[in-house]
PDB file of C-alpha atoms in Angstrom:
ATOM      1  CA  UNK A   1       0.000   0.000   0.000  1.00 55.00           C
ATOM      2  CA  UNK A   2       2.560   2.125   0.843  1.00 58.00           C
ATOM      3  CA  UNK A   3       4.945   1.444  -1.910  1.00 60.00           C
ATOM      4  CA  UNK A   4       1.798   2.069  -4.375  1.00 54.00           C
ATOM      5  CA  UNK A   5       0.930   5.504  -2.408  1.00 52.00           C
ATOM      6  CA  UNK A   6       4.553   6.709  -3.074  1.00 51.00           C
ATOM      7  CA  UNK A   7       4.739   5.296  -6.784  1.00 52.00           C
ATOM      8  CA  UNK A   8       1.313   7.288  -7.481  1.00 54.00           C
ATOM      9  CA  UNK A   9       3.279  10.873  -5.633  1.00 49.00           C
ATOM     10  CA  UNK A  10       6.533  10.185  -7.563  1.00 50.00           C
ATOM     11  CA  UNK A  11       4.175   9.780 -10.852  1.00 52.00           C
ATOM     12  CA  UNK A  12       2.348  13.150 -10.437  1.00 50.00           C
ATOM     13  CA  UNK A  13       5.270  14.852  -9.490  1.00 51.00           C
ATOM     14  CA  UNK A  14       7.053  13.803 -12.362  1.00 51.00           C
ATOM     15  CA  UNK A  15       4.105  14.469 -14.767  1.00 54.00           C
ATOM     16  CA  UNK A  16       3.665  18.052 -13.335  1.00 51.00           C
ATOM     17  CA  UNK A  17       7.317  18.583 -13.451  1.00 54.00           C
ATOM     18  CA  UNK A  18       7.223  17.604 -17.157  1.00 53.00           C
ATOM     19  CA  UNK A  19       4.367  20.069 -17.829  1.00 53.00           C
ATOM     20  CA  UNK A  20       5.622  23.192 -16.673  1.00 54.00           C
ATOM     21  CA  UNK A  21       7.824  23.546 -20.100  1.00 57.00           C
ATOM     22  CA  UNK A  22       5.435  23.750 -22.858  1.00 58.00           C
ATOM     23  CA  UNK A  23       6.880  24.792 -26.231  1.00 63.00           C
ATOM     24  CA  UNK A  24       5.980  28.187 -27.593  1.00 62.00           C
ATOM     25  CA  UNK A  25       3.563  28.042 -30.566  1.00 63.00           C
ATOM     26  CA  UNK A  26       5.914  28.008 -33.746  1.00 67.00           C
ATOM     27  CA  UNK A  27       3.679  30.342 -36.181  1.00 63.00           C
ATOM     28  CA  UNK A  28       5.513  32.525 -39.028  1.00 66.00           C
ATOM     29  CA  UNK A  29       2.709  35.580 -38.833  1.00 61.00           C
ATOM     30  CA  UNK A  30       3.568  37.500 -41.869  1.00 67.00           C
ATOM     31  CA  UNK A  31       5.398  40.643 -40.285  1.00 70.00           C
ATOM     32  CA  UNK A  32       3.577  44.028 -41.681  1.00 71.00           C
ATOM     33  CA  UNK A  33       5.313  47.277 -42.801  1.00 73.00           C
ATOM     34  CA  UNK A  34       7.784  49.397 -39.982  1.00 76.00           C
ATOM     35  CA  UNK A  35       4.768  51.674 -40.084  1.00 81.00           C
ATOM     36  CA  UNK A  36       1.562  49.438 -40.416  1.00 85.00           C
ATOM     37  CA  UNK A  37       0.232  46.727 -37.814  1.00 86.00           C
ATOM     38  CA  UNK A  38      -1.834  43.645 -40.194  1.00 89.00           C
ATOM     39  CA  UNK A  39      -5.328  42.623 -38.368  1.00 91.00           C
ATOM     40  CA  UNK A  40      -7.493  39.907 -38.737  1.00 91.00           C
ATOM     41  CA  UNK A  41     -10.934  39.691 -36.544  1.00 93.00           C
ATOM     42  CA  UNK A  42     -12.988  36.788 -35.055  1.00 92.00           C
ATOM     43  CA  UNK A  43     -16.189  37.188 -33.501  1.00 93.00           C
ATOM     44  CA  UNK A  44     -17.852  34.983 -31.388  1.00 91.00           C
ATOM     45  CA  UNK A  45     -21.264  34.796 -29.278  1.00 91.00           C
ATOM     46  CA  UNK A  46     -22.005  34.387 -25.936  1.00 90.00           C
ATOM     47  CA  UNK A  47     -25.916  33.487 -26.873  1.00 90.00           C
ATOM     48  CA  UNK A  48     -25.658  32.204 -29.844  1.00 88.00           C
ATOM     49  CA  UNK A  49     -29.131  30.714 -31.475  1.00 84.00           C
ATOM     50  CA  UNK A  50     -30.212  30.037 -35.306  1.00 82.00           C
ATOM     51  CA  UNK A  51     -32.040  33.752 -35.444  1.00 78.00           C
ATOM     52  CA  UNK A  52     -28.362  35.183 -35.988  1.00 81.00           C
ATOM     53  CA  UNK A  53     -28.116  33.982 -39.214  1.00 78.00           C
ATOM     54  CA  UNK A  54     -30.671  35.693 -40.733  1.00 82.00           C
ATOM     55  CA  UNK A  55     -30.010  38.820 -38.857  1.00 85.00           C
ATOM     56  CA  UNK A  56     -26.491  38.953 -41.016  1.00 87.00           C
ATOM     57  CA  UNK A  57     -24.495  40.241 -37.516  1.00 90.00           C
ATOM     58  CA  UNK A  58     -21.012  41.961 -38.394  1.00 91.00           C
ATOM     59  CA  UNK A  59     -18.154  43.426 -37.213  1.00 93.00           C
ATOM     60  CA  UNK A  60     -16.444  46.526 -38.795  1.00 94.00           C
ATOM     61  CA  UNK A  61     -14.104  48.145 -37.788  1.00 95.00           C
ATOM     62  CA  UNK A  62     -12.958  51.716 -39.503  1.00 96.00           C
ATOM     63  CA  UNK A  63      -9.278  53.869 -39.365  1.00 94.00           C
ATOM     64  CA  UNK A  64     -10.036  57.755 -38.422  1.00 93.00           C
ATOM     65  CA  UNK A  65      -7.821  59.597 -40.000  1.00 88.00           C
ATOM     66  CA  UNK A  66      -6.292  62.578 -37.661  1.00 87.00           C
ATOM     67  CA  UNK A  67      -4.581  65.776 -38.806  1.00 85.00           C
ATOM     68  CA  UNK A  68      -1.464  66.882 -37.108  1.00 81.00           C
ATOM     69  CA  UNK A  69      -3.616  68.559 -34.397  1.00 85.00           C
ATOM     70  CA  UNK A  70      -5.476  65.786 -33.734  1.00 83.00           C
ATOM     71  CA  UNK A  71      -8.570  66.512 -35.652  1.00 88.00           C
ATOM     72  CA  UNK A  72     -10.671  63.620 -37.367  1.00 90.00           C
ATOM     73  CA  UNK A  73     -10.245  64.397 -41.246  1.00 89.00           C
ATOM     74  CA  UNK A  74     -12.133  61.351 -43.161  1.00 90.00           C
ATOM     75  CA  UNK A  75     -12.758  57.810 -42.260  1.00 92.00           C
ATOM     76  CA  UNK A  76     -11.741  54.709 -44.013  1.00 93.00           C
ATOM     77  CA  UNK A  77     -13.089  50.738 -43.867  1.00 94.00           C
ATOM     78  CA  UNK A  78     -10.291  48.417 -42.611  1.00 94.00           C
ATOM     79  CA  UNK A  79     -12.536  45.451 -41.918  1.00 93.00           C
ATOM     80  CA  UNK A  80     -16.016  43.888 -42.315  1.00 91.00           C
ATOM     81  CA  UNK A  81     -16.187  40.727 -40.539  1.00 90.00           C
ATOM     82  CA  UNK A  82     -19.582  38.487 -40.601  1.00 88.00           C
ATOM     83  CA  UNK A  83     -20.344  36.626 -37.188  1.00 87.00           C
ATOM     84  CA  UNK A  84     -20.925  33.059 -39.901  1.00 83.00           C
ATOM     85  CA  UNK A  85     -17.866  33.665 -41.703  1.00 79.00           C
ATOM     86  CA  UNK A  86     -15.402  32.683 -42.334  1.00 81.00           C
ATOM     87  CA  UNK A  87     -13.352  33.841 -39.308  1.00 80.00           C
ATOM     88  CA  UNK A  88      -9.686  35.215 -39.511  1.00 80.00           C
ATOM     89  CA  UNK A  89      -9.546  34.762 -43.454  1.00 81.00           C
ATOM     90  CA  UNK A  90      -9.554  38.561 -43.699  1.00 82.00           C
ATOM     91  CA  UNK A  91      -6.267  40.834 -43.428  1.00 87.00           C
ATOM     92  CA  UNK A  92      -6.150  44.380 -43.206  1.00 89.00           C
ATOM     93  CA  UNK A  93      -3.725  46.821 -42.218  1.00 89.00           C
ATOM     94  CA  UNK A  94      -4.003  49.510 -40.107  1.00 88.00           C
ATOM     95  CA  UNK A  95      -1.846  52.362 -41.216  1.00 87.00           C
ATOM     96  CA  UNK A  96       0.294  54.321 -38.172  1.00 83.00           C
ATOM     97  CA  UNK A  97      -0.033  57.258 -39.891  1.00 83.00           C
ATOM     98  CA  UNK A  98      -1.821  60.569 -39.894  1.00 83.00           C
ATOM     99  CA  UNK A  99      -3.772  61.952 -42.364  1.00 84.00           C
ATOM    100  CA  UNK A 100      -0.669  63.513 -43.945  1.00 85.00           C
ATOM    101  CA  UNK A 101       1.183  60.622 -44.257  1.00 85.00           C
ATOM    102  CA  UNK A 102       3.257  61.246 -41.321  1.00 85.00           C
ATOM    103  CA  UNK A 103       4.449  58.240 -39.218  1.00 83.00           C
ATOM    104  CA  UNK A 104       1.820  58.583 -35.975  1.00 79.00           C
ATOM    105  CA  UNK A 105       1.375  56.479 -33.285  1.00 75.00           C
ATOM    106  CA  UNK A 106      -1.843  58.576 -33.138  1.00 78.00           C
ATOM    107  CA  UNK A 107      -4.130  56.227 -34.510  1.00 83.00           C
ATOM    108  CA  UNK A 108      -8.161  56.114 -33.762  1.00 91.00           C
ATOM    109  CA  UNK A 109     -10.254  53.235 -34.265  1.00 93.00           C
ATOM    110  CA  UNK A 110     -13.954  52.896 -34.166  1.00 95.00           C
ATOM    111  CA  UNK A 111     -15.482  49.540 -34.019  1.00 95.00           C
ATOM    112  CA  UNK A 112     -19.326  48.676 -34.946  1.00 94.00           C
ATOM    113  CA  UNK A 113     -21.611  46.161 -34.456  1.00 93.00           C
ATOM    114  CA  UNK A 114     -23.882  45.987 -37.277  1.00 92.00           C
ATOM    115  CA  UNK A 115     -26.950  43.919 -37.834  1.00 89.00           C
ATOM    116  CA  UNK A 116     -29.755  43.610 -40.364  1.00 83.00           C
ATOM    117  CA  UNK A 117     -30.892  41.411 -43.412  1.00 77.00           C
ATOM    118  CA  UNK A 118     -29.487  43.869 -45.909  1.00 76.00           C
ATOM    119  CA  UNK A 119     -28.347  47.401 -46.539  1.00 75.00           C
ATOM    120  CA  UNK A 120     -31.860  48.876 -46.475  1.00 81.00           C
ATOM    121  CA  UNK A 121     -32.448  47.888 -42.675  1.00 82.00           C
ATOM    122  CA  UNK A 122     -29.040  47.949 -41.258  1.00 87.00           C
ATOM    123  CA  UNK A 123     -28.617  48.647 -37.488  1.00 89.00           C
ATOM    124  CA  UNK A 124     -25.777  49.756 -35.567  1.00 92.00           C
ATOM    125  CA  UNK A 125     -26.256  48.200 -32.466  1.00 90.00           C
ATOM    126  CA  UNK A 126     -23.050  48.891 -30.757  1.00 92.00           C
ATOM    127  CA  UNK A 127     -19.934  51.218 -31.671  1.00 92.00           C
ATOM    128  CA  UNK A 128     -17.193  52.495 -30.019  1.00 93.00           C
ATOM    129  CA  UNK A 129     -14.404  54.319 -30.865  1.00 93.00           C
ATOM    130  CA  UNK A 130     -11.221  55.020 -29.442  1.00 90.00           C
ATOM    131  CA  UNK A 131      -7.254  55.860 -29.592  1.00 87.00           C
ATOM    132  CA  UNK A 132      -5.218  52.571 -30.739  1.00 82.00           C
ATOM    133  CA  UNK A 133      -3.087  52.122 -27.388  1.00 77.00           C
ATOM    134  CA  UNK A 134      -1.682  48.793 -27.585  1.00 77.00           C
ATOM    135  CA  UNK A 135       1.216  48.004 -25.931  1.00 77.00           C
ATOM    136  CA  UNK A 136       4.917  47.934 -27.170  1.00 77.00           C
ATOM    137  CA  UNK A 137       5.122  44.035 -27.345  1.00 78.00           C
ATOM    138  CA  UNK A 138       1.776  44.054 -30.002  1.00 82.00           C
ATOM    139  CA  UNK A 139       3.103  47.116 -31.782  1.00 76.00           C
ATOM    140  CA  UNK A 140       4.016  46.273 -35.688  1.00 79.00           C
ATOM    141  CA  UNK A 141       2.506  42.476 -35.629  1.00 85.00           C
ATOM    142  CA  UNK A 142      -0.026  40.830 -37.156  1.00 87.00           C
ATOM    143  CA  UNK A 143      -2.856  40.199 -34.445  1.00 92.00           C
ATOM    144  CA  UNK A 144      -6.105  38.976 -34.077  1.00 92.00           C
ATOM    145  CA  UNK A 145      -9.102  40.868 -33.214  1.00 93.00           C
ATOM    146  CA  UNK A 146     -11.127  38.279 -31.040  1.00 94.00           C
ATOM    147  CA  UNK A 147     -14.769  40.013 -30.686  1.00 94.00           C
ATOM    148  CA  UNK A 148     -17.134  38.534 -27.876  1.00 94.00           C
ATOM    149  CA  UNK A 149     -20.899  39.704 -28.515  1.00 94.00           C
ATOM    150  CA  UNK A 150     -24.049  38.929 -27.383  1.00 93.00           C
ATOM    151  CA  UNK A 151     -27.739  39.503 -28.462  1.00 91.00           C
ATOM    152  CA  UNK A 152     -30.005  41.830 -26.567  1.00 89.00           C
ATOM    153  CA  UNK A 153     -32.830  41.799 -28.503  1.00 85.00           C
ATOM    154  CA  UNK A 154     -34.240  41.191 -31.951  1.00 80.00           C
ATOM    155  CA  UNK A 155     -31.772  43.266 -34.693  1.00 80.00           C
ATOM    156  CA  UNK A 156     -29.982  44.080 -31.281  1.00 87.00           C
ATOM    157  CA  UNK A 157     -26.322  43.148 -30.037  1.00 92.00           C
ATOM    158  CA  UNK A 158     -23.729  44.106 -27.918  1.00 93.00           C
ATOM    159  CA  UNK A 159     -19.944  44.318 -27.967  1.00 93.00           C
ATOM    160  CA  UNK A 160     -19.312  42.489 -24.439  1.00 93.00           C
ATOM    161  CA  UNK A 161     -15.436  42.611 -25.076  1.00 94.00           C
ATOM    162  CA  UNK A 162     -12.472  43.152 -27.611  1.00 94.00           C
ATOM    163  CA  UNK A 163      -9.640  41.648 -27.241  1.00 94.00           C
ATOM    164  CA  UNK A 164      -6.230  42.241 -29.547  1.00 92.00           C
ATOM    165  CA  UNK A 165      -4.182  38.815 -30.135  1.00 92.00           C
ATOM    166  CA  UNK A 166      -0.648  37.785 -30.716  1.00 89.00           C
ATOM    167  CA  UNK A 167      -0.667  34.390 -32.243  1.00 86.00           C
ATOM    168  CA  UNK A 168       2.996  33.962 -32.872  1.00 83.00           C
ATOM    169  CA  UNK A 169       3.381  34.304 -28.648  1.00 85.00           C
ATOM    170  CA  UNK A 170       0.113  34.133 -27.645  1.00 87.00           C
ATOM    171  CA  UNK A 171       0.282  37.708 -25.314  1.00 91.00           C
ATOM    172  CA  UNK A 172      -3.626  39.300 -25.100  1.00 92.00           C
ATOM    173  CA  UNK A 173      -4.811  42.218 -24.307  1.00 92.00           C
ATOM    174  CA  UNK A 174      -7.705  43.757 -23.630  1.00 92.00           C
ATOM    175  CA  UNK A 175      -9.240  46.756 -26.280  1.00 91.00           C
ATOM    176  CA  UNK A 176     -12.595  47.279 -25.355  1.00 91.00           C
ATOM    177  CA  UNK A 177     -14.249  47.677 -22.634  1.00 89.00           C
ATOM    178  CA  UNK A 178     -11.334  50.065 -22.849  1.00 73.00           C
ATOM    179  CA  UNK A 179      -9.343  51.001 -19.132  1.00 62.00           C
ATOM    180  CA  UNK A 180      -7.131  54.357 -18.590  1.00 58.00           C
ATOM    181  CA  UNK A 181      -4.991  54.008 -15.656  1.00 48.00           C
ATOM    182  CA  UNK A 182      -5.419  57.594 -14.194  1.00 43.00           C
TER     183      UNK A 182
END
């Protein structure tokens, strides 16, 4: 009894000993411009029934220009992601500059959660937008945008959470709900 009793403690020390090294992920991510960070986006549900489909639920996500002072000058479409597509397939590029060309880490984003059968009766049903502050270690990479929404009502979602992903060493971070240390 004994003997068994110690064979079963050496055996899960030795198995939890052998665990505590796993291997990195080994993923060439295709490594964007000096000046650029690629994106791809995923978006998954937290409530998830067969209504959704119809309902055509999305994910876009556009790149605010700013002026050297900080001003919004025009607005462009970096992604368009459907909640039954294909998810990840997509790459875009957000472009760390201003609206001058000028290398900025100035960058604003503004994310939407869009919903309806077609064009005609599209509904924004969340949106957000805020000042791309990622940090150092996800700066010129190519991440994934993991989007967690749920449904609130008919033609009616929510962004719960946003998070930006680093495949190649699997670091997270969290975008939205967004948090400014003060």
């Amino acid at each position: 009894m004994r003997i068994s009793a110690l064979f079963a403690l050496v055996f899960c020390f030795v198995m939890l000993a052998g665990c505590g090294g796993m291997p990195k992920p080994q993923i060439d991510a295709t490594m964007p411009r000096s000046d650029a960070t690629n994106v791809r986006a995923s978006v998954m549900a937290t409530n998830y029934d067969s209504s959704w489909d119809k309902e055509n639920v999305r994910l876009r996500v556009h790149q605010i220009w700013l002026n050297r002072d900080g001003v919004p000058t025009n607005k462009e479409t970096v992604l368009d992601k459907a909640f039954d597509g294909r998810q990840g397939d997509q790459r875009a590029v957000l472009k760390m500059k201003d609206s001058e060309g000028r290398s900025s880490n100035r960058v604003r984003l503004q994310f939407e959660l869009v919903s309806g059968e077609n064009k005609t009766n599209e509904n924004v049903s969340a949106a957000s937008t805020l000042e791309w502050k990622l940090s150092s270690s996800l700066a010129n990479k190519d991440l994934l945008l993991l989007a967690v929404v749920s449904r609130k009502g008919r033609n009616n979602y929510a962004l719960d959470v946003l998070y930006a992903l680093d495949p190649a060493t699997g670091y997270i971070e969290q975008v939205l709900p967004s948090y400014d240390a003060k």
